[in-house]
PDB file of C-alpha atoms (C1' of nucleotides) in Angstrom:
ATOM      1  CA  MET R 179      -7.426  10.340   5.404  1.00  0.00           C
ATOM      2  CA  ILE R 180      -8.682   7.058   6.647  1.00  0.00           C
ATOM      3  CA  HIS R 181     -12.200   8.133   5.936  1.00  0.00           C
ATOM      4  CA  GLY R 182     -11.244   8.972   2.433  1.00  0.00           C
ATOM      5  CA  ASN R 183     -12.837  12.339   1.903  1.00  0.00           C
ATOM      6  CA  SER R 184     -15.959  11.460   3.711  1.00  0.00           C
ATOM      7  CA  THR R 185     -17.191  13.729   6.427  1.00  0.00           C
ATOM      8  CA  VAL R 186     -15.660  13.086   9.777  1.00  0.00           C
ATOM      9  CA  THR R 187     -18.458  13.497  12.232  1.00  0.00           C
ATOM     10  CA  ALA R 188     -16.228  13.577  15.267  1.00  0.00           C
ATOM     11  CA  ALA R 189     -12.575  13.203  16.075  1.00  0.00           C
ATOM     12  CA  PRO R 190     -12.478   9.455  16.561  1.00  0.00           C
ATOM     13  CA  ALA R 191      -9.020   9.096  18.010  1.00  0.00           C
ATOM     14  CA  ASP R 192      -7.300  10.791  20.857  1.00  0.00           C
ATOM     15  CA  PRO R 193      -5.632  14.104  19.978  1.00  0.00           C
ATOM     16  CA  ALA R 194      -2.110  12.716  20.160  1.00  0.00           C
ATOM     17  CA  HIS R 195      -2.779  10.674  17.071  1.00  0.00           C
ATOM     18  CA  GLY R 196      -4.197  13.506  15.061  1.00  0.00           C
ATOM     19  CA  ASP R 197      -1.226  13.767  12.728  1.00  0.00           C
ATOM     20  CA  CYS R 198      -1.236  10.037  12.238  1.00  0.00           C
ATOM     21  CA  ARG R 199      -3.863  10.652   9.620  1.00  0.00           C
ATOM     22  CA  LYS R 200      -1.600  12.967   7.720  1.00  0.00           C
ATOM     23  CA  VAL R 201       1.253  10.575   8.112  1.00  0.00           C
ATOM     24  CA  SER R 202      -0.703   7.708   6.715  1.00  0.00           C
ATOM     25  CA  ARG R 203      -1.546   9.805   3.695  1.00  0.00           C
ATOM     26  CA  VAL R 204       2.153   9.894   2.973  1.00  0.00           C
ATOM     27  CA  LEU R 205       2.495   6.265   3.904  1.00  0.00           C
ATOM     28  CA  ALA R 206      -0.222   5.401   1.436  1.00  0.00           C
ATOM     29  CA  ARG R 207       1.675   7.322  -1.198  1.00  0.00           C
ATOM     30  CA  LEU R 208       4.898   5.441  -0.516  1.00  0.00           C
ATOM     31  CA  GLY R 209       3.098   2.239   0.232  1.00  0.00           C
ATOM     32  CA  ASP R 210       2.101   1.572  -3.323  1.00  0.00           C
ATOM     33  CA  LYS R 211       3.813  -1.126  -5.246  1.00  0.00           C
ATOM     34  CA  TRP R 212       6.618   0.830  -6.852  1.00  0.00           C
ATOM     35  CA  SER R 213       7.193   4.334  -5.482  1.00  0.00           C
ATOM     36  CA  VAL R 214       9.806   3.522  -2.893  1.00  0.00           C
ATOM     37  CA  LEU R 215      11.655   1.245  -5.244  1.00  0.00           C
ATOM     38  CA  ILE R 216      11.931   4.015  -7.800  1.00  0.00           C
ATOM     39  CA  VAL R 217      12.911   6.666  -5.305  1.00  0.00           C
ATOM     40  CA  MET R 218      15.753   4.531  -4.043  1.00  0.00           C
ATOM     41  CA  LEU R 219      16.792   3.667  -7.545  1.00  0.00           C
ATOM     42  CA  LEU R 220      16.919   7.311  -8.568  1.00  0.00           C
ATOM     43  CA  GLY R 221      19.089   7.997  -5.568  1.00  0.00           C
ATOM     44  CA  ASP R 222      22.080   6.911  -7.619  1.00  0.00           C
ATOM     45  CA  GLY R 223      21.385   9.573 -10.186  1.00  0.00           C
ATOM     46  CA  PRO R 224      18.966  10.528 -12.956  1.00  0.00           C
ATOM     47  CA  ARG R 225      17.599   7.793 -15.162  1.00  0.00           C
ATOM     48  CA  ARG R 226      15.614   7.522 -18.357  1.00  0.00           C
ATOM     49  CA  PHE R 227      12.214   5.951 -18.627  1.00  0.00           C
ATOM     50  CA  ASN R 228      13.107   2.578 -20.046  1.00  0.00           C
ATOM     51  CA  GLU R 229      16.249   2.519 -17.998  1.00  0.00           C
ATOM     52  CA  ILE R 230      14.127   2.585 -14.861  1.00  0.00           C
ATOM     53  CA  ARG R 231      11.795   0.093 -16.416  1.00  0.00           C
ATOM     54  CA  ARG R 232      14.618  -2.383 -16.947  1.00  0.00           C
ATOM     55  CA  MET R 233      16.177  -1.789 -13.558  1.00  0.00           C
ATOM     56  CA  VAL R 234      12.957  -2.286 -11.677  1.00  0.00           C
ATOM     57  CA  GLY R 235      12.016  -5.288 -13.718  1.00  0.00           C
ATOM     58  CA  GLY R 236       8.456  -6.483 -13.704  1.00  0.00           C
ATOM     59  CA  ILE R 237       6.721  -3.129 -13.766  1.00  0.00           C
ATOM     60  CA  SER R 238       4.341  -2.433 -16.585  1.00  0.00           C
ATOM     61  CA  GLN R 239       4.754   0.623 -18.739  1.00  0.00           C
ATOM     62  CA  ARG R 240       1.485   1.935 -17.497  1.00  0.00           C
ATOM     63  CA  MET R 241       2.360   1.659 -13.838  1.00  0.00           C
ATOM     64  CA  LEU R 242       5.772   3.191 -14.334  1.00  0.00           C
ATOM     65  CA  THR R 243       4.158   6.188 -15.991  1.00  0.00           C
ATOM     66  CA  LEU R 244       1.557   6.501 -13.274  1.00  0.00           C
ATOM     67  CA  THR R 245       4.067   6.088 -10.481  1.00  0.00           C
ATOM     68  CA  LEU R 246       6.443   8.655 -11.939  1.00  0.00           C
ATOM     69  CA  ARG R 247       3.582  11.075 -12.461  1.00  0.00           C
ATOM     70  CA  GLY R 248       2.565  10.616  -8.867  1.00  0.00           C
ATOM     71  CA  LEU R 249       6.055  11.206  -7.604  1.00  0.00           C
ATOM     72  CA  GLU R 250       6.376  14.241  -9.836  1.00  0.00           C
ATOM     73  CA  ARG R 251       3.107  15.571  -8.533  1.00  0.00           C
ATOM     74  CA  ASP R 252       4.333  15.193  -4.985  1.00  0.00           C
ATOM     75  CA  GLY R 253       7.499  17.062  -5.817  1.00  0.00           C
ATOM     76  CA  MET R 254       9.733  14.036  -5.351  1.00  0.00           C
ATOM     77  CA  VAL R 255      11.107  13.803  -8.864  1.00  0.00           C
ATOM     78  CA  THR R 256      11.593  16.108 -11.797  1.00  0.00           C
ATOM     79  CA  ARG R 257      10.824  15.178 -15.358  1.00  0.00           C
ATOM     80  CA  THR R 258      13.101  16.642 -17.995  1.00  0.00           C
ATOM     81  CA  VAL R 259      12.343  16.235 -21.674  1.00  0.00           C
ATOM     82  CA  TYR R 260      15.139  16.575 -24.199  1.00  0.00           C
ATOM     83  CA  PRO R 261      13.464  17.307 -27.538  1.00  0.00           C
ATOM     84  CA  THR R 262      15.791  15.078 -29.503  1.00  0.00           C
ATOM     85  CA  ILE R 263      14.943  12.288 -31.862  1.00  0.00           C
ATOM     86  CA  PRO R 264      14.220   9.859 -30.487  1.00  0.00           C
ATOM     87  CA  PRO R 265      12.834  11.676 -27.452  1.00  0.00           C
ATOM     88  CA  ARG R 266      14.816  11.410 -24.263  1.00  0.00           C
ATOM     89  CA  VAL R 267      13.209  11.927 -20.897  1.00  0.00           C
ATOM     90  CA  GLU R 268      15.143  11.942 -17.682  1.00  0.00           C
ATOM     91  CA  TYR R 269      13.807  11.551 -14.194  1.00  0.00           C
ATOM     92  CA  ALA R 270      15.752  12.800 -11.211  1.00  0.00           C
ATOM     93  CA  LEU R 271      15.136  13.175  -7.517  1.00  0.00           C
ATOM     94  CA  THR R 272      14.400  16.616  -6.159  1.00  0.00           C
ATOM     95  CA  ALA R 273      15.939  17.778  -2.898  1.00  0.00           C
ATOM     96  CA  GLN R 274      12.814  16.579  -1.198  1.00  0.00           C
ATOM     97  CA  GLY R 275      13.068  13.245  -2.925  1.00  0.00           C
ATOM     98  CA  HIS R 276      16.618  12.898  -1.715  1.00  0.00           C
ATOM     99  CA  SER R 277      15.654  13.764   1.823  1.00  0.00           C
ATOM    100  CA  LEU R 278      13.178  10.928   1.737  1.00  0.00           C
ATOM    101  CA  ARG R 279      15.903   8.407   1.120  1.00  0.00           C
ATOM    102  CA  GLU R 280      17.259   8.569   4.627  1.00  0.00           C
ATOM    103  CA  PRO R 281      14.154   7.506   6.563  1.00  0.00           C
ATOM    104  CA  VAL R 282      13.328   4.998   3.860  1.00  0.00           C
ATOM    105  CA  GLN R 283      16.804   3.535   4.114  1.00  0.00           C
ATOM    106  CA  ALA R 284      16.299   3.226   7.829  1.00  0.00           C
ATOM    107  CA  LEU R 285      13.104   1.312   7.267  1.00  0.00           C
ATOM    108  CA  GLY R 286      14.791  -0.765   4.607  1.00  0.00           C
ATOM    109  CA  GLN R 287      17.594  -1.597   6.983  1.00  0.00           C
ATOM    110  CA  TRP R 288      15.062  -2.639   9.558  1.00  0.00           C
ATOM    111  CA  ALA R 289      13.389  -4.828   6.979  1.00  0.00           C
ATOM    112  CA  LEU R 290      16.671  -6.489   6.150  1.00  0.00           C
ATOM    113  CA  ASP R 291      17.537  -6.984   9.788  1.00  0.00           C
ATOM    114  CA  HIS R 292      14.219  -8.585  10.621  1.00  0.00           C
ATOM    115  CA  MET R 293      13.500 -10.428   7.423  1.00  0.00           C
ATOM    116  CA  ASP R 294      14.526 -13.771   8.840  1.00  0.00           C
ATOM    117  CA  ASP R 295      12.555 -13.305  12.026  1.00  0.00           C
ATOM    118  CA  ILE R 296       9.502 -12.365  10.045  1.00  0.00           C
ATOM    119  CA  ASP R 297       9.782 -15.410   7.831  1.00  0.00           C
ATOM    120  CA  ALA R 298      10.239 -17.584  10.884  1.00  0.00           C
ATOM    121  CA  ALA R 299       7.258 -16.020  12.624  1.00  0.00           C
ATOM    122  CA  GLN R 300       5.128 -16.562   9.557  1.00  0.00           C
ATOM    123  CA  ALA R 301       6.179 -20.168   9.248  1.00  0.00           C
ATOM    124  CA  ALA R 302       5.439 -20.777  12.922  1.00  0.00           C
ATOM    125  CA  PHE R 303       2.072 -19.076  12.640  1.00  0.00           C
ATOM    126  CA  ASP R 304       1.103 -21.012   9.545  1.00  0.00           C
ATOM    127  CA  ALA R 305       2.160 -24.229  11.212  1.00  0.00           C
ATOM    128  CA  ARG R 306      -0.305 -23.548  14.014  1.00  0.00           C
ATOM    129  CA  GLN R 307      -3.124 -22.774  11.627  1.00  0.00           C
ATOM    130  CA  PRO R 308      -3.817 -25.592   9.139  1.00  0.00           C
TER     131      PRO R 308
ATOM    132  CA  MET D 294       8.247  -9.871  -4.870  1.00  0.00           C
ATOM    133  CA  ILE D 295       7.474  -7.435  -7.574  1.00  0.00           C
ATOM    134  CA  HIS D 296       6.901 -10.288  -9.958  1.00  0.00           C
ATOM    135  CA  GLY D 297       4.385 -11.700  -7.620  1.00  0.00           C
ATOM    136  CA  ASN D 298       5.244 -15.341  -7.625  1.00  0.00           C
ATOM    137  CA  SER D 299       5.830 -15.511 -11.318  1.00  0.00           C
ATOM    138  CA  THR D 300       9.016 -17.004 -12.621  1.00  0.00           C
ATOM    139  CA  VAL D 301      11.894 -14.614 -12.791  1.00  0.00           C
ATOM    140  CA  THR D 302      13.703 -15.418 -15.989  1.00  0.00           C
ATOM    141  CA  ALA D 303      16.757 -13.349 -15.199  1.00  0.00           C
ATOM    142  CA  ALA D 304      17.913 -10.955 -12.543  1.00  0.00           C
ATOM    143  CA  PRO D 305      16.406  -7.801 -13.920  1.00  0.00           C
ATOM    144  CA  ALA D 306      18.075  -5.249 -11.717  1.00  0.00           C
ATOM    145  CA  ASP D 307      21.666  -4.658 -10.838  1.00  0.00           C
ATOM    146  CA  PRO D 308      22.951  -6.712  -7.913  1.00  0.00           C
ATOM    147  CA  ALA D 309      23.013  -3.771  -5.535  1.00  0.00           C
ATOM    148  CA  HIS D 310      19.242  -3.653  -5.586  1.00  0.00           C
ATOM    149  CA  GLY D 311      18.746  -7.321  -4.980  1.00  0.00           C
ATOM    150  CA  ASP D 312      17.508  -6.871  -1.424  1.00  0.00           C
ATOM    151  CA  CYS D 313      15.184  -4.137  -2.533  1.00  0.00           C
ATOM    152  CA  ARG D 314      12.779  -6.875  -3.456  1.00  0.00           C
ATOM    153  CA  LYS D 315      12.812  -8.222   0.061  1.00  0.00           C
ATOM    154  CA  VAL D 316      12.483  -4.746   1.429  1.00  0.00           C
ATOM    155  CA  SER D 317       9.465  -4.001  -0.659  1.00  0.00           C
ATOM    156  CA  ARG D 318       7.835  -7.150   0.642  1.00  0.00           C
ATOM    157  CA  VAL D 319       8.018  -5.596   4.075  1.00  0.00           C
ATOM    158  CA  LEU D 320       6.987  -2.245   2.689  1.00  0.00           C
ATOM    159  CA  ALA D 321       3.945  -3.831   1.118  1.00  0.00           C
ATOM    160  CA  ARG D 322       3.076  -5.291   4.502  1.00  0.00           C
ATOM    161  CA  LEU D 323       3.339  -1.951   6.235  1.00  0.00           C
ATOM    162  CA  GLY D 324       1.962  -0.098   3.269  1.00  0.00           C
ATOM    163  CA  ASP D 325      -1.554  -1.337   3.711  1.00  0.00           C
ATOM    164  CA  LYS D 326      -4.182   0.960   5.011  1.00  0.00           C
ATOM    165  CA  TRP D 327      -4.000   0.215   8.704  1.00  0.00           C
ATOM    166  CA  SER D 328      -0.931  -1.727   9.860  1.00  0.00           C
ATOM    167  CA  VAL D 329       1.329   1.188  10.662  1.00  0.00           C
ATOM    168  CA  LEU D 330      -1.455   3.054  12.377  1.00  0.00           C
ATOM    169  CA  ILE D 331      -2.102   0.118  14.647  1.00  0.00           C
ATOM    170  CA  VAL D 332       1.552  -0.548  15.380  1.00  0.00           C
ATOM    171  CA  MET D 333       2.065   3.028  16.459  1.00  0.00           C
ATOM    172  CA  LEU D 334      -1.094   2.960  18.490  1.00  0.00           C
ATOM    173  CA  LEU D 335      -0.039  -0.180  20.320  1.00  0.00           C
ATOM    174  CA  GLY D 336       3.235   1.491  21.101  1.00  0.00           C
ATOM    175  CA  ASP D 337       1.559   3.106  24.083  1.00  0.00           C
ATOM    176  CA  GLY D 338       0.665  -0.251  25.546  1.00  0.00           C
ATOM    177  CA  PRO D 339      -1.615  -3.238  25.026  1.00  0.00           C
ATOM    178  CA  ARG D 340      -5.149  -2.611  23.838  1.00  0.00           C
ATOM    179  CA  ARG D 341      -8.320  -4.569  23.442  1.00  0.00           C
ATOM    180  CA  PHE D 342     -10.044  -5.215  20.159  1.00  0.00           C
ATOM    181  CA  ASN D 343     -12.792  -2.638  20.294  1.00  0.00           C
ATOM    182  CA  GLU D 344     -10.487  -0.228  22.019  1.00  0.00           C
ATOM    183  CA  ILE D 345      -8.270  -0.242  18.966  1.00  0.00           C
ATOM    184  CA  ARG D 346     -11.318  -0.040  16.769  1.00  0.00           C
ATOM    185  CA  ARG D 347     -12.487   3.130  18.472  1.00  0.00           C
ATOM    186  CA  MET D 348      -9.049   4.715  18.576  1.00  0.00           C
ATOM    187  CA  VAL D 349      -8.361   4.153  14.926  1.00  0.00           C
ATOM    188  CA  GLY D 350     -11.794   5.277  13.925  1.00  0.00           C
ATOM    189  CA  GLY D 351     -13.110   4.382  10.510  1.00  0.00           C
ATOM    190  CA  ILE D 352     -11.788   0.859  10.291  1.00  0.00           C
ATOM    191  CA  SER D 353     -14.256  -1.924   9.729  1.00  0.00           C
ATOM    192  CA  GLN D 354     -14.408  -4.858  12.080  1.00  0.00           C
ATOM    193  CA  ARG D 355     -13.352  -7.127   9.294  1.00  0.00           C
ATOM    194  CA  MET D 356     -10.266  -5.137   8.373  1.00  0.00           C
ATOM    195  CA  LEU D 357      -9.197  -4.777  11.975  1.00  0.00           C
ATOM    196  CA  THR D 358      -9.338  -8.520  12.391  1.00  0.00           C
ATOM    197  CA  LEU D 359      -7.433  -9.121   9.183  1.00  0.00           C
ATOM    198  CA  THR D 360      -4.819  -6.504   9.959  1.00  0.00           C
ATOM    199  CA  LEU D 361      -4.241  -7.810  13.459  1.00  0.00           C
ATOM    200  CA  ARG D 362      -3.989 -11.360  12.147  1.00  0.00           C
ATOM    201  CA  GLY D 363      -1.421 -10.219   9.615  1.00  0.00           C
ATOM    202  CA  LEU D 364       0.619  -8.418  12.222  1.00  0.00           C
ATOM    203  CA  GLU D 365       0.407 -11.428  14.484  1.00  0.00           C
ATOM    204  CA  ARG D 366       1.530 -13.679  11.678  1.00  0.00           C
ATOM    205  CA  ASP D 367       4.530 -11.458  11.070  1.00  0.00           C
ATOM    206  CA  GLY D 368       5.419 -11.607  14.728  1.00  0.00           C
ATOM    207  CA  MET D 369       4.692  -7.945  15.338  1.00  0.00           C
ATOM    208  CA  VAL D 370       1.909  -8.329  17.865  1.00  0.00           C
ATOM    209  CA  THR D 371       0.765 -10.947  20.328  1.00  0.00           C
ATOM    210  CA  ARG D 372      -2.828 -11.908  20.856  1.00  0.00           C
ATOM    211  CA  THR D 373      -3.793 -12.853  24.401  1.00  0.00           C
ATOM    212  CA  VAL D 374      -7.192 -14.264  25.198  1.00  0.00           C
ATOM    213  CA  TYR D 375      -8.558 -13.993  28.730  1.00  0.00           C
ATOM    214  CA  PRO D 376     -11.285 -16.631  29.026  1.00  0.00           C
ATOM    215  CA  THR D 377     -13.584 -14.408  31.035  1.00  0.00           C
ATOM    216  CA  ILE D 378     -17.145 -13.474  30.376  1.00  0.00           C
ATOM    217  CA  PRO D 379     -17.442 -11.418  28.349  1.00  0.00           C
ATOM    218  CA  PRO D 380     -14.296 -12.474  26.497  1.00  0.00           C
ATOM    219  CA  ARG D 381     -11.356 -10.155  26.695  1.00  0.00           C
ATOM    220  CA  VAL D 382      -8.617 -10.157  24.067  1.00  0.00           C
ATOM    221  CA  GLU D 383      -5.552  -8.018  24.315  1.00  0.00           C
ATOM    222  CA  TYR D 384      -3.151  -7.131  21.571  1.00  0.00           C
ATOM    223  CA  ALA D 385       0.362  -6.029  22.395  1.00  0.00           C
ATOM    224  CA  LEU D 386       3.510  -5.294  20.458  1.00  0.00           C
ATOM    225  CA  THR D 387       6.281  -7.858  20.488  1.00  0.00           C
ATOM    226  CA  ALA D 388       9.897  -6.787  20.822  1.00  0.00           C
ATOM    227  CA  GLN D 389      10.067  -6.828  17.074  1.00  0.00           C
ATOM    228  CA  GLY D 390       6.969  -4.730  16.818  1.00  0.00           C
ATOM    229  CA  HIS D 391       8.489  -2.224  19.161  1.00  0.00           C
ATOM    230  CA  SER D 392      11.703  -2.082  17.206  1.00  0.00           C
ATOM    231  CA  LEU D 393       9.683  -1.163  14.169  1.00  0.00           C
ATOM    232  CA  ARG D 394       8.394   1.961  15.808  1.00  0.00           C
ATOM    233  CA  GLU D 395      11.669   3.803  15.534  1.00  0.00           C
ATOM    234  CA  PRO D 396      12.127   3.738  11.752  1.00  0.00           C
ATOM    235  CA  VAL D 397       8.416   4.300  11.293  1.00  0.00           C
ATOM    236  CA  GLN D 398       8.563   7.329  13.569  1.00  0.00           C
ATOM    237  CA  ALA D 399      11.430   8.642  11.487  1.00  0.00           C
ATOM    238  CA  LEU D 400       9.344   8.306   8.372  1.00  0.00           C
ATOM    239  CA  GLY D 401       6.413   9.836  10.141  1.00  0.00           C
ATOM    240  CA  GLN D 402       8.514  12.769  11.190  1.00  0.00           C
ATOM    241  CA  TRP D 403       9.643  13.205   7.616  1.00  0.00           C
ATOM    242  CA  ALA D 404       6.030  13.127   6.507  1.00  0.00           C
ATOM    243  CA  LEU D 405       5.140  15.824   9.000  1.00  0.00           C
ATOM    244  CA  ASP D 406       8.099  17.952   8.018  1.00  0.00           C
ATOM    245  CA  HIS D 407       7.328  17.772   4.322  1.00  0.00           C
ATOM    246  CA  MET D 408       3.576  17.719   4.398  1.00  0.00           C
ATOM    247  CA  ASP D 409       3.286  21.348   3.434  1.00  0.00           C
ATOM    248  CA  ASP D 410       5.803  21.097   0.633  1.00  0.00           C
ATOM    249  CA  ILE D 411       4.009  18.078  -0.736  1.00  0.00           C
ATOM    250  CA  ASP D 412       0.669  19.833  -0.679  1.00  0.00           C
ATOM    251  CA  ALA D 413       2.211  22.840  -2.366  1.00  0.00           C
ATOM    252  CA  ALA D 414       3.858  20.696  -5.011  1.00  0.00           C
ATOM    253  CA  GLN D 415       0.597  18.945  -5.676  1.00  0.00           C
ATOM    254  CA  ALA D 416      -1.290  22.204  -5.993  1.00  0.00           C
ATOM    255  CA  ALA D 417       1.333  23.588  -8.368  1.00  0.00           C
ATOM    256  CA  PHE D 418       1.288  20.422 -10.430  1.00  0.00           C
ATOM    257  CA  ASP D 419      -2.475  20.349 -10.632  1.00  0.00           C
ATOM    258  CA  ALA D 420      -2.519  23.997 -11.623  1.00  0.00           C
ATOM    259  CA  ARG D 421      -0.295  23.181 -14.594  1.00  0.00           C
ATOM    260  CA  GLN D 422      -2.470  20.267 -15.634  1.00  0.00           C
ATOM    261  CA  PRO D 423      -6.118  21.248 -16.127  1.00  0.00           C
TER     262      PRO D 423
ATOM    263  C1'  DC K1094      11.826   5.978 -27.193  1.00  0.00           C
ATOM    264  C1'  DT K1095       8.169   7.643 -24.427  1.00  0.00           C
ATOM    265  C1'  DG K1096       4.169   7.677 -23.615  1.00  0.00           C
ATOM    266  C1'  DC K1097      -1.540   7.616 -23.568  1.00  0.00           C
ATOM    267  C1'  DA K1098      -6.006   4.829 -24.138  1.00  0.00           C
ATOM    268  C1'  DT K1099      -8.593   0.919 -23.560  1.00  0.00           C
ATOM    269  C1'  DC K1100     -10.113  -3.280 -21.733  1.00  0.00           C
ATOM    270  C1'  DC K1101     -10.152  -6.476 -18.070  1.00  0.00           C
ATOM    271  C1'  DA K1102      -9.012  -9.407 -13.889  1.00  0.00           C
ATOM    272  C1'  DC K1103      -8.307  -9.428  -9.277  1.00  0.00           C
ATOM    273  C1'  DC K1104      -8.610  -8.390  -4.594  1.00  0.00           C
ATOM    274  C1'  DA K1105      -8.468  -4.964  -0.815  1.00  0.00           C
ATOM    275  C1'  DG K1106     -11.746  -3.409   1.807  1.00  0.00           C
ATOM    276  C1'  DG K1107     -16.678  -1.727   3.359  1.00  0.00           C
ATOM    277  C1'  DA K1108     -21.564  -3.137   4.921  1.00  0.00           C
ATOM    278  C1'  DT K1109     -24.247  -6.269   7.042  1.00  0.00           C
ATOM    279  C1'  DA K1110     -25.829 -10.198   9.571  1.00  0.00           C
ATOM    280  C1'  DC K1111     -24.919 -13.933  12.550  1.00  0.00           C
ATOM    281  C1'  DT K1112     -22.228 -16.781  16.463  1.00  0.00           C
ATOM    282  C1'  DG K1113     -19.828 -18.098  20.970  1.00  0.00           C
TER     283       DG K1113
ATOM    284  C1'  DC P1285     -17.119  -8.467  23.562  1.00  0.00           C
ATOM    285  C1'  DA P1286     -14.748 -10.492  19.846  1.00  0.00           C
ATOM    286  C1'  DG P1287     -15.010 -12.286  16.257  1.00  0.00           C
ATOM    287  C1'  DT P1288     -16.758 -15.197  11.507  1.00  0.00           C
ATOM    288  C1'  DA P1289     -19.334 -15.392   7.071  1.00  0.00           C
ATOM    289  C1'  DT P1290     -21.154 -13.427   2.994  1.00  0.00           C
ATOM    290  C1'  DC P1291     -21.960 -10.158  -0.430  1.00  0.00           C
ATOM    291  C1'  DC P1292     -20.600  -6.326  -3.241  1.00  0.00           C
ATOM    292  C1'  DT P1293     -17.973  -2.364  -5.035  1.00  0.00           C
ATOM    293  C1'  DG P1294     -14.067   0.450  -6.337  1.00  0.00           C
ATOM    294  C1'  DG P1295      -9.602   0.835  -7.320  1.00  0.00           C
ATOM    295  C1'  DT P1296      -5.032  -1.178  -8.572  1.00  0.00           C
ATOM    296  C1'  DG P1297      -2.491  -2.867 -11.848  1.00  0.00           C
ATOM    297  C1'  DG P1298      -1.451  -6.034 -16.016  1.00  0.00           C
ATOM    298  C1'  DA P1299      -1.818  -6.642 -21.323  1.00  0.00           C
ATOM    299  C1'  DT P1300      -2.275  -4.749 -25.554  1.00  0.00           C
ATOM    300  C1'  DG P1301      -2.520  -1.451 -29.217  1.00  0.00           C
ATOM    301  C1'  DC P1302      -1.766   3.135 -31.038  1.00  0.00           C
ATOM    302  C1'  DA P1303       0.678   7.874 -31.435  1.00  0.00           C
ATOM    303  C1'  DG P1304       4.238  11.602 -31.445  1.00  0.00           C
TER     304       DG P1304
END
DNA sequence: CTGCATCCACCAGGATACTG
DNA sequence: CAGTATCCTGGTGGATGCAG
């Protein structure tokens, strides 16, 4: 990563940070606008398409489809189609998807714990810079 | 977040996920292309501008400036200018920045642990979809 | 209900040149 | 060395309409 797929002429960073590239690939995956939100939401159990849509609130149909496809591709969720009428599609976390919840929760907890400090820091910074 | 700054007509999600919005604000911050990389890199100690630039490898001058400004604004790093010639500017993690390393490491570890599974899942998925 | 296709706006982010 | 300023491109993501 980092260079996209472009040719890396030489290892630019010190060896210890070699895996950082791989890590940030995953980070980029989770870092998009909706993935984490959906993973956490599915942690409570399988949901249907529009059910997720309503729960997330504010996501477009298109992005929900794309995000779910991405998560499915990464083996984080399964997509189960029940050939009824009307069609019913359920999305559920895989074991891997579930395992992701823990570290994400940790980060989420951190976010909650430091939210106020961050807001304060931002306000202070903005006050210094007109 | 999620709605950007648009008016939220009604709470769209169940109450339990109320803070998820706040969390994803932080996630969006960390989810950009470079922030996490830089935070982890600064974990080893303070670094100078071009030092970071070289270590990260592949980041443009512009983006490094913007990323560092963002992190500074959020109270994650400090920026210290030594009025020497040539100028010397050091960036260092704040206490808050340091505290972030732990949950990020956890996520990074998860990424490392599941990298192979993810790649496999992707390959399998792509094989199904020509 | 669950999507895909299309069109389009926006902005993250790279390249380059210039300054203190 | 450590930035700022400007230009430009690609991708992200919203809105809408159509289909199974």
